CSV table of C-alpha atoms in Angstrom, one decimal:
chain,number,residue,atom,x,y,z
A,1,UNK,CA,8.1,25.1,34.9
A,2,UNK,CA,10.8,25.0,32.2
A,3,UNK,CA,9.7,26.1,28.7
A,4,UNK,CA,9.3,23.6,25.9
A,5,UNK,CA,11.9,23.6,23.2
A,6,UNK,CA,10.9,25.1,19.9
A,7,UNK,CA,10.2,21.8,18.2
A,8,UNK,CA,7.7,20.8,20.8
A,9,UNK,CA,6.1,24.2,20.8
A,10,UNK,CA,5.7,24.0,17.1
A,11,UNK,CA,4.4,20.5,17.3
A,12,UNK,CA,1.7,21.5,19.8
A,13,UNK,CA,0.8,24.5,17.7
A,14,UNK,CA,0.3,22.3,14.6
A,15,UNK,CA,-1.7,19.7,16.5
A,16,UNK,CA,-4.1,22.4,17.7
A,17,UNK,CA,-4.7,24.0,14.3
A,18,UNK,CA,-8.3,23.5,13.2
A,19,UNK,CA,-7.2,23.0,9.5
A,20,UNK,CA,-3.9,21.3,8.7
A,21,UNK,CA,-2.1,20.9,5.4
A,22,UNK,CA,-0.2,17.7,5.1
A,23,UNK,CA,1.7,15.7,2.5
A,24,UNK,CA,1.2,11.9,2.2
A,25,UNK,CA,4.0,9.8,0.6
A,26,UNK,CA,3.6,6.3,-0.8
A,27,UNK,CA,6.2,4.2,-2.5
A,28,UNK,CA,4.9,0.8,-3.2
A,29,UNK,CA,6.3,-2.6,-4.1
A,30,UNK,CA,5.9,-1.9,-7.8
A,31,UNK,CA,8.6,0.8,-7.5
A,32,UNK,CA,6.9,3.0,-10.2
A,33,UNK,CA,7.7,6.2,-8.4
A,34,UNK,CA,6.8,8.3,-5.4
A,35,UNK,CA,3.2,9.3,-4.9
A,36,UNK,CA,2.9,12.7,-3.3
A,37,UNK,CA,-0.5,13.9,-2.1
A,38,UNK,CA,-1.0,17.4,-0.7
A,39,UNK,CA,-4.1,17.3,1.5
A,40,UNK,CA,-6.0,19.6,3.7
A,41,UNK,CA,-7.6,18.2,6.9
A,42,UNK,CA,-10.3,19.5,9.1
A,43,UNK,CA,-11.1,17.6,12.3
A,44,UNK,CA,-10.0,14.1,13.1
A,45,UNK,CA,-11.4,10.6,13.7
A,46,UNK,CA,-14.9,10.0,12.4
A,47,UNK,CA,-15.3,13.8,12.0
A,48,UNK,CA,-12.4,14.0,9.5
A,49,UNK,CA,-13.0,16.1,6.4
A,50,UNK,CA,-10.3,16.2,3.8
A,51,UNK,CA,-9.6,17.8,0.4
A,52,UNK,CA,-6.9,16.7,-2.1
A,53,UNK,CA,-5.2,19.9,-3.1
A,54,UNK,CA,-2.5,18.4,-5.4
A,55,UNK,CA,-1.2,15.0,-6.5
A,56,UNK,CA,1.7,13.8,-8.5
A,57,UNK,CA,3.6,10.6,-9.1
A,58,UNK,CA,7.2,11.3,-9.8
A,59,UNK,CA,8.7,8.2,-11.6
A,60,UNK,CA,11.8,6.6,-10.3
A,61,UNK,CA,14.8,6.2,-12.6
A,62,UNK,CA,16.0,2.7,-13.4
A,63,UNK,CA,19.2,3.0,-11.4
A,64,UNK,CA,17.2,3.7,-8.3
A,65,UNK,CA,14.8,0.8,-8.9
A,66,UNK,CA,17.8,-1.5,-9.3
A,67,UNK,CA,19.3,-0.3,-6.1
A,68,UNK,CA,16.1,-1.0,-4.2
A,69,UNK,CA,15.5,-4.4,-5.9
A,70,UNK,CA,19.0,-5.4,-4.7
A,71,UNK,CA,17.7,-5.5,-1.1
A,72,UNK,CA,14.0,-6.0,-1.7
A,73,UNK,CA,12.1,-9.1,-0.4
A,74,UNK,CA,15.4,-11.0,-0.1
A,75,UNK,CA,16.4,-13.0,3.1
A,76,UNK,CA,20.1,-12.3,2.5
A,77,UNK,CA,21.3,-8.9,1.4
A,78,UNK,CA,24.3,-6.6,1.6
A,79,UNK,CA,23.8,-4.9,5.0
A,80,UNK,CA,25.9,-2.0,4.0
A,81,UNK,CA,23.6,-1.3,1.1
A,82,UNK,CA,20.5,-1.4,3.4
A,83,UNK,CA,22.3,1.1,5.7
A,84,UNK,CA,23.1,3.4,2.8
A,85,UNK,CA,19.7,3.2,1.2
A,86,UNK,CA,18.0,4.1,4.4
A,87,UNK,CA,19.7,7.5,4.4
A,88,UNK,CA,19.7,7.8,0.6
A,89,UNK,CA,15.9,7.2,0.1
A,90,UNK,CA,15.0,9.7,2.8
A,91,UNK,CA,17.2,12.3,1.1
A,92,UNK,CA,15.9,11.4,-2.4
A,93,UNK,CA,12.2,11.6,-1.2
A,94,UNK,CA,12.9,15.0,0.3
A,95,UNK,CA,14.3,16.2,-3.1
A,96,UNK,CA,11.2,14.9,-4.9
A,97,UNK,CA,8.9,16.6,-2.3
A,98,UNK,CA,10.7,20.0,-2.9
A,99,UNK,CA,10.4,19.4,-6.6
A,100,UNK,CA,6.7,18.9,-6.3
A,101,UNK,CA,6.2,21.9,-4.1
A,102,UNK,CA,8.1,24.0,-6.5
A,103,UNK,CA,5.9,22.8,-9.4
A,104,UNK,CA,2.9,23.7,-7.4
A,105,UNK,CA,4.3,27.1,-6.3
A,106,UNK,CA,3.9,26.2,-2.6
A,107,UNK,CA,6.5,27.1,0.0
A,108,UNK,CA,7.6,24.3,2.5
A,109,UNK,CA,6.6,26.7,5.3
A,110,UNK,CA,3.0,26.4,4.2
A,111,UNK,CA,3.0,22.7,4.8
A,112,UNK,CA,2.3,21.5,8.4
A,113,UNK,CA,3.6,17.9,8.2
A,114,UNK,CA,4.7,15.1,5.9
A,115,UNK,CA,3.5,11.6,6.5
A,116,UNK,CA,5.9,9.1,4.9
A,117,UNK,CA,5.2,5.4,4.4
A,118,UNK,CA,8.9,4.7,3.4
A,119,UNK,CA,10.0,1.9,1.1
A,120,UNK,CA,9.1,-1.6,2.3
A,121,UNK,CA,12.1,-4.0,1.8
A,122,UNK,CA,10.9,-6.9,3.8
A,123,UNK,CA,7.6,-8.0,5.4
A,124,UNK,CA,7.8,-11.0,7.8
A,125,UNK,CA,4.6,-11.9,9.7
A,126,UNK,CA,5.1,-14.9,12.0
A,127,UNK,CA,2.8,-17.0,9.8
A,128,UNK,CA,5.4,-16.6,7.0
A,129,UNK,CA,8.7,-16.8,8.8
A,130,UNK,CA,7.6,-19.6,11.1
A,131,UNK,CA,10.2,-19.0,13.8
A,132,UNK,CA,8.6,-19.6,17.2
A,133,UNK,CA,10.8,-17.2,19.2
A,134,UNK,CA,10.4,-14.2,16.9
A,135,UNK,CA,7.5,-11.9,16.5
A,136,UNK,CA,5.8,-10.3,13.5
A,137,UNK,CA,8.1,-7.9,11.8
A,138,UNK,CA,8.4,-5.6,8.8
A,139,UNK,CA,11.0,-3.1,7.6
A,140,UNK,CA,10.5,0.2,5.7
A,141,UNK,CA,13.5,2.3,5.0
A,142,UNK,CA,13.9,6.0,4.0
A,143,UNK,CA,14.6,7.7,7.3
A,144,UNK,CA,12.2,10.4,8.4
A,145,UNK,CA,14.9,12.6,9.9
A,146,UNK,CA,16.5,13.0,6.5
A,147,UNK,CA,13.2,14.0,5.0
A,148,UNK,CA,12.5,16.5,7.8
A,149,UNK,CA,15.9,18.1,7.8
A,150,UNK,CA,16.1,18.4,4.0
A,151,UNK,CA,12.6,19.8,3.6
A,152,UNK,CA,12.3,21.8,6.8
A,153,UNK,CA,8.9,20.2,7.5
A,154,UNK,CA,7.8,18.1,10.5
A,155,UNK,CA,7.8,14.5,9.3
A,156,UNK,CA,5.9,11.5,10.6
A,157,UNK,CA,7.1,8.1,9.5
A,158,UNK,CA,7.6,4.4,10.3
A,159,UNK,CA,3.9,3.9,10.9
A,160,UNK,CA,3.9,0.1,10.8
A,161,UNK,CA,6.1,-0.5,13.8
A,162,UNK,CA,3.5,0.7,16.4
A,163,UNK,CA,1.0,-1.7,14.9
A,164,UNK,CA,3.4,-4.6,15.2
A,165,UNK,CA,4.5,-3.5,18.7
A,166,UNK,CA,0.8,-3.6,19.8
A,167,UNK,CA,0.4,-7.2,18.5
A,168,UNK,CA,-0.6,-6.7,14.8
A,169,UNK,CA,1.2,-7.6,11.6
A,170,UNK,CA,1.9,-4.0,10.5
A,171,UNK,CA,-0.5,-4.3,7.5
A,172,UNK,CA,-2.8,-3.5,5.9
A,173,UNK,CA,-3.1,0.0,7.4
A,174,UNK,CA,-5.7,1.1,4.8
A,175,UNK,CA,-8.3,0.2,7.4
A,176,UNK,CA,-8.1,3.4,9.3
A,177,UNK,CA,-8.5,5.7,6.3
A,178,UNK,CA,-11.1,3.6,4.6
A,179,UNK,CA,-13.3,3.6,7.7
A,180,UNK,CA,-12.9,7.4,8.2
A,181,UNK,CA,-13.3,8.4,4.6
A,182,UNK,CA,-15.2,5.5,2.9
A,183,UNK,CA,-18.1,4.4,5.2
A,184,UNK,CA,-21.7,5.2,4.4
A,185,UNK,CA,-24.7,4.0,6.5
A,186,UNK,CA,-27.1,1.9,4.5
A,187,UNK,CA,-24.4,0.6,2.0
A,188,UNK,CA,-22.3,-2.5,2.2
A,189,UNK,CA,-19.0,-1.4,0.7
A,190,UNK,CA,-15.7,-2.9,-0.2
A,191,UNK,CA,-12.7,-0.6,-0.9
A,192,UNK,CA,-10.4,-2.8,-3.0
A,193,UNK,CA,-6.8,-1.6,-3.6
A,194,UNK,CA,-4.9,-3.6,-6.3
A,195,UNK,CA,-1.3,-2.5,-5.8
A,196,UNK,CA,1.7,-4.9,-5.7
A,197,UNK,CA,-0.5,-6.9,-3.3
A,198,UNK,CA,-4.3,-6.8,-3.4
A,199,UNK,CA,-6.0,-5.7,-0.2
A,200,UNK,CA,-9.5,-4.7,0.8
A,201,UNK,CA,-11.6,-3.1,3.5
A,202,UNK,CA,-15.2,-4.2,4.1
A,203,UNK,CA,-17.5,-1.5,5.5
A,204,UNK,CA,-20.9,-2.8,6.6
A,205,UNK,CA,-24.1,-1.0,5.9
A,206,UNK,CA,-25.1,-1.0,9.6
A,207,UNK,CA,-21.8,0.8,10.6
A,208,UNK,CA,-21.0,-1.9,13.1
A,209,UNK,CA,-17.3,-1.5,13.5
A,210,UNK,CA,-17.1,-5.1,14.9
A,211,UNK,CA,-17.9,-6.3,11.3
A,212,UNK,CA,-15.3,-4.2,9.6
A,213,UNK,CA,-12.7,-6.4,7.9
A,214,UNK,CA,-9.3,-5.2,6.4
A,215,UNK,CA,-7.0,-7.8,4.9
A,216,UNK,CA,-4.6,-8.7,2.2
A,217,UNK,CA,-6.0,-11.1,-0.4
A,218,UNK,CA,-3.0,-12.1,-2.4
A,219,UNK,CA,-1.0,-10.9,-5.4
A,220,UNK,CA,-2.0,-7.8,-7.2
A,221,UNK,CA,0.5,-6.6,-9.8
A,222,UNK,CA,3.6,-8.0,-8.2
A,223,UNK,CA,3.7,-11.3,-10.1
A,224,UNK,CA,2.6,-9.8,-13.4
A,225,UNK,CA,5.2,-7.1,-13.2
A,226,UNK,CA,8.0,-9.5,-12.2
A,227,UNK,CA,7.2,-11.8,-15.1
A,228,UNK,CA,6.9,-8.9,-17.6
A,229,UNK,CA,10.3,-7.7,-16.6
A,230,UNK,CA,11.9,-11.2,-16.9
A,231,UNK,CA,10.2,-12.3,-20.2
A,232,UNK,CA,9.5,-9.0,-22.0
A,233,UNK,CA,11.9,-6.5,-20.4
A,234,UNK,CA,8.9,-4.3,-19.6
A,235,UNK,CA,8.0,-2.9,-16.2
A,236,UNK,CA,4.3,-3.8,-16.5
A,237,UNK,CA,1.7,-5.1,-19.0
A,238,UNK,CA,0.3,-1.9,-20.4
A,239,UNK,CA,-3.4,-2.1,-21.1
A,240,UNK,CA,-3.1,-5.9,-20.5
A,241,UNK,CA,-1.9,-6.2,-24.1
A,242,UNK,CA,0.1,-9.3,-23.3
A,243,UNK,CA,-2.5,-10.9,-21.1
A,244,UNK,CA,-5.1,-10.5,-23.8
A,245,UNK,CA,-2.8,-12.1,-26.4
A,246,UNK,CA,-2.4,-15.4,-24.4
A,247,UNK,CA,-4.6,-18.1,-22.9
A,248,UNK,CA,-5.1,-19.1,-19.3
A,249,UNK,CA,-3.4,-22.3,-18.4
A,250,UNK,CA,-6.0,-23.9,-16.1
A,251,UNK,CA,-3.5,-26.4,-14.6
A,252,UNK,CA,-1.0,-23.8,-13.7
A,253,UNK,CA,-3.8,-21.5,-12.3
A,254,UNK,CA,-5.1,-24.3,-10.1
A,255,UNK,CA,-1.6,-25.0,-8.8
A,256,UNK,CA,-1.1,-21.3,-8.0
A,257,UNK,CA,-4.4,-21.1,-6.2
A,258,UNK,CA,-3.5,-24.3,-4.2
A,259,UNK,CA,-1.1,-22.3,-2.0
A,260,UNK,CA,-2.2,-22.5,1.7
A,261,UNK,CA,-2.3,-18.7,2.0
A,262,UNK,CA,-5.5,-18.5,0.1
A,263,UNK,CA,-7.2,-20.8,2.6
A,264,UNK,CA,-6.0,-19.0,5.7
A,265,UNK,CA,-8.6,-17.1,7.7
A,266,UNK,CA,-8.7,-13.3,7.3
A,267,UNK,CA,-7.4,-10.9,8.4
A,268,UNK,CA,-3.9,-11.8,7.0
A,269,UNK,CA,-1.0,-10.1,5.4
A,270,UNK,CA,1.5,-11.0,2.7
A,271,UNK,CA,4.0,-9.6,0.3
A,272,UNK,CA,6.5,-10.4,-2.5
A,273,UNK,CA,8.5,-12.4,0.1
A,274,UNK,CA,5.8,-15.2,-0.7
A,275,UNK,CA,4.3,-14.2,-4.0
A,276,UNK,CA,7.4,-14.1,-6.2
A,277,UNK,CA,8.8,-15.9,-9.3
A,278,UNK,CA,10.0,-18.8,-7.1
A,279,UNK,CA,6.4,-19.4,-6.1
A,280,UNK,CA,5.4,-19.3,-9.8
A,281,UNK,CA,8.2,-21.7,-10.7
A,282,UNK,CA,7.2,-24.2,-8.0
A,283,UNK,CA,3.6,-24.1,-9.3
A,284,UNK,CA,4.9,-24.7,-12.8
A,285,UNK,CA,6.8,-27.7,-11.7
A,286,UNK,CA,3.7,-29.1,-9.9
A,287,UNK,CA,1.5,-28.6,-12.9
A,288,UNK,CA,4.0,-29.6,-15.6
A,289,UNK,CA,4.0,-26.2,-17.2
A,290,UNK,CA,7.7,-25.2,-17.2
A,291,UNK,CA,7.5,-24.9,-21.0
A,292,UNK,CA,4.6,-22.5,-21.0
A,293,UNK,CA,4.7,-19.7,-23.5
A,294,UNK,CA,5.6,-16.3,-21.9
A,295,UNK,CA,2.3,-14.6,-23.0
A,296,UNK,CA,0.3,-17.5,-21.6
A,297,UNK,CA,2.2,-17.2,-18.4
A,298,UNK,CA,1.3,-13.5,-18.2
A,299,UNK,CA,-2.4,-14.3,-19.0
A,300,UNK,CA,-2.4,-16.9,-16.2
A,301,UNK,CA,-0.8,-14.7,-13.6
A,302,UNK,CA,-3.3,-11.9,-14.5
A,303,UNK,CA,-6.1,-14.4,-14.1
A,304,UNK,CA,-4.7,-15.4,-10.7
A,305,UNK,CA,-4.9,-11.9,-9.5
A,306,UNK,CA,-8.5,-11.5,-10.6
A,307,UNK,CA,-9.6,-15.0,-9.6
A,308,UNK,CA,-8.1,-14.8,-6.1
A,309,UNK,CA,-9.8,-11.4,-5.5
A,310,UNK,CA,-13.2,-12.6,-6.8
A,311,UNK,CA,-13.0,-15.9,-4.8
A,312,UNK,CA,-12.3,-14.1,-1.6
A,313,UNK,CA,-15.1,-11.6,-2.0
A,314,UNK,CA,-17.6,-14.3,-3.0
A,315,UNK,CA,-16.6,-16.5,0.0
A,316,UNK,CA,-16.8,-13.7,2.6
A,317,UNK,CA,-19.5,-11.2,1.5
A,318,UNK,CA,-23.0,-11.1,0.1
A,319,UNK,CA,-22.3,-9.9,-3.5
A,320,UNK,CA,-26.0,-9.0,-4.3
A,321,UNK,CA,-26.0,-5.7,-2.4
A,322,UNK,CA,-22.3,-4.9,-2.5
A,323,UNK,CA,-20.7,-1.7,-3.7
A,324,UNK,CA,-17.1,-2.2,-4.7
A,325,UNK,CA,-14.7,0.7,-5.1
A,326,UNK,CA,-11.3,0.1,-6.7
A,327,UNK,CA,-8.0,1.8,-6.6
A,328,UNK,CA,-4.3,1.1,-7.4
A,329,UNK,CA,-2.5,0.2,-10.6
A,330,UNK,CA,-4.4,-3.0,-11.0
A,331,UNK,CA,-7.7,-1.1,-11.2
A,332,UNK,CA,-6.4,0.1,-14.6
A,333,UNK,CA,-5.8,-3.4,-15.8
A,334,UNK,CA,-8.7,-4.1,-18.2
A,335,UNK,CA,-8.2,-7.9,-18.1
A,336,UNK,CA,-8.5,-7.9,-14.3
A,337,UNK,CA,-11.4,-5.5,-14.2
A,338,UNK,CA,-13.3,-7.4,-16.9
A,339,UNK,CA,-12.9,-10.7,-15.0
A,340,UNK,CA,-14.1,-9.1,-11.7
A,341,UNK,CA,-17.1,-7.5,-13.4
A,342,UNK,CA,-18.0,-10.9,-14.8
A,343,UNK,CA,-17.4,-12.9,-11.7
A,344,UNK,CA,-19.1,-10.3,-9.4
A,345,UNK,CA,-21.8,-9.3,-11.8
A,346,UNK,CA,-24.4,-8.7,-9.1
A,347,UNK,CA,-22.1,-6.2,-7.3
A,348,UNK,CA,-21.8,-2.5,-8.3
A,349,UNK,CA,-18.2,-1.9,-9.3
A,350,UNK,CA,-16.6,1.5,-9.8
A,351,UNK,CA,-13.4,3.3,-8.7
A,352,UNK,CA,-12.9,5.4,-5.6
A,353,UNK,CA,-13.3,8.7,-7.6
A,354,UNK,CA,-17.0,8.1,-6.9
A,355,UNK,CA,-16.1,8.7,-3.2
A,356,UNK,CA,-14.2,11.9,-4.0
A,357,UNK,CA,-10.9,10.0,-3.7
A,358,UNK,CA,-8.4,10.0,-6.6
A,359,UNK,CA,-7.8,6.2,-7.1
A,360,UNK,CA,-4.2,6.8,-8.0
A,361,UNK,CA,-3.7,9.0,-4.9
A,362,UNK,CA,-5.6,6.9,-2.4
A,363,UNK,CA,-2.7,5.2,-0.5
A,364,UNK,CA,-0.8,8.5,-0.3
A,365,UNK,CA,-4.0,10.2,1.0
A,366,UNK,CA,-4.4,7.4,3.6
A,367,UNK,CA,-0.9,8.0,5.0
A,368,UNK,CA,-1.5,11.7,5.2
A,369,UNK,CA,-4.7,10.9,7.1
A,370,UNK,CA,-2.6,8.7,9.5
A,371,UNK,CA,-0.3,11.7,10.0
A,372,UNK,CA,-3.3,13.9,10.9
A,373,UNK,CA,-4.5,11.3,13.4
A,374,UNK,CA,-1.0,11.0,14.9
A,375,UNK,CA,-1.1,14.8,15.5
A,376,UNK,CA,-4.7,15.3,16.6
A,377,UNK,CA,-6.5,11.9,16.8
A,378,UNK,CA,-7.4,9.4,19.5
A,379,UNK,CA,-7.2,5.6,19.2
A,380,UNK,CA,-10.3,4.2,17.5
A,381,UNK,CA,-11.5,0.6,18.2
A,382,UNK,CA,-12.5,-1.0,14.8
A,383,UNK,CA,-13.5,-4.7,15.2
A,384,UNK,CA,-10.5,-6.8,16.2
A,385,UNK,CA,-8.1,-4.3,14.9
A,386,UNK,CA,-5.7,-2.4,17.2
A,387,UNK,CA,-6.7,1.0,18.7
A,388,UNK,CA,-3.3,2.7,18.3
A,389,UNK,CA,-2.0,5.9,16.9
A,390,UNK,CA,1.0,5.3,14.6
A,391,UNK,CA,4.0,7.2,13.4
A,392,UNK,CA,7.3,8.6,14.7
A,393,UNK,CA,8.0,12.3,14.7
A,394,UNK,CA,11.1,13.8,13.1
A,395,UNK,CA,11.9,17.5,13.6
A,396,UNK,CA,13.7,19.7,11.0
A,397,UNK,CA,16.2,21.2,13.5
């Protein structure tokens, strides 16, 4: 028998280690920066135990944000720019990883793997694109080979493609980590992440995996951030200061909530391809609110995020015995959280730190966990969701 090459030998050795150290990367639609979570994993599947060793978000500079926005969630873009950014983002992320490891005084050789989400630039479920001869599709750029070669660390990336290849929509992938790290017999739990898009995972008290639900809900921060940039030249509404200064326009809010997406059955996925300022403008035309004051627009968009989340939870779950754990940038928006606590007053609401999960690091942790599963796991059947292991392997040499 011929010997395995050194990359495969090392891959097998890492996969067989009882304790693995991995880095999870998350770069979301808000383009705040790169979340880097250094994690330690013991076991896999339902026996997974993890420890967050280090976490940092390294902010992106404005030039980089503008570069990504030039190809982000647009049907027509400069193809050369997409090609260049695919390589550039991988290299840039590698530099940020090495910067973080240097700050933590950790050598790359001490890290077993990197699990990279990449940068989503377009999400196209068939429900959204409506083209009968084409499947669900999504595209994340920031090539894993560039990360691996530049850092010298085995890299696992492009997780969403396997999910789509097996018949899914490629999102939300929080399901797998939420089930493995967030379930507790005897408690009905919802893990709610309010990032650019709001999504949740429902974990039933009886641990029946057939009842688990993971779905996108609607806009999280994406509309608020886009409107803040357009009208106030600010990246986001810090402490909801603008939202608290305005009034909810009920006519516009009703028009926004009338979009068919909110009535579609779960599970479902979405993105800024749908929830963007064109969607807002159309709702303004329908409701006769084109002259709305900018602060009232921010207030109404913030109310949309909170109301759509509360409406979904009330329609699908028994609130009386529900424990709700929040994460993501929207969980730090006091306007959103005050609305949720009022609308869901019978539920217990806290953030995921109560589960031992840093709410800012949660999504990066979940991708590190998916990397651990790609190395050592087995497909897990969870309700109607796909039993697949995700991720493509890139070797450093």
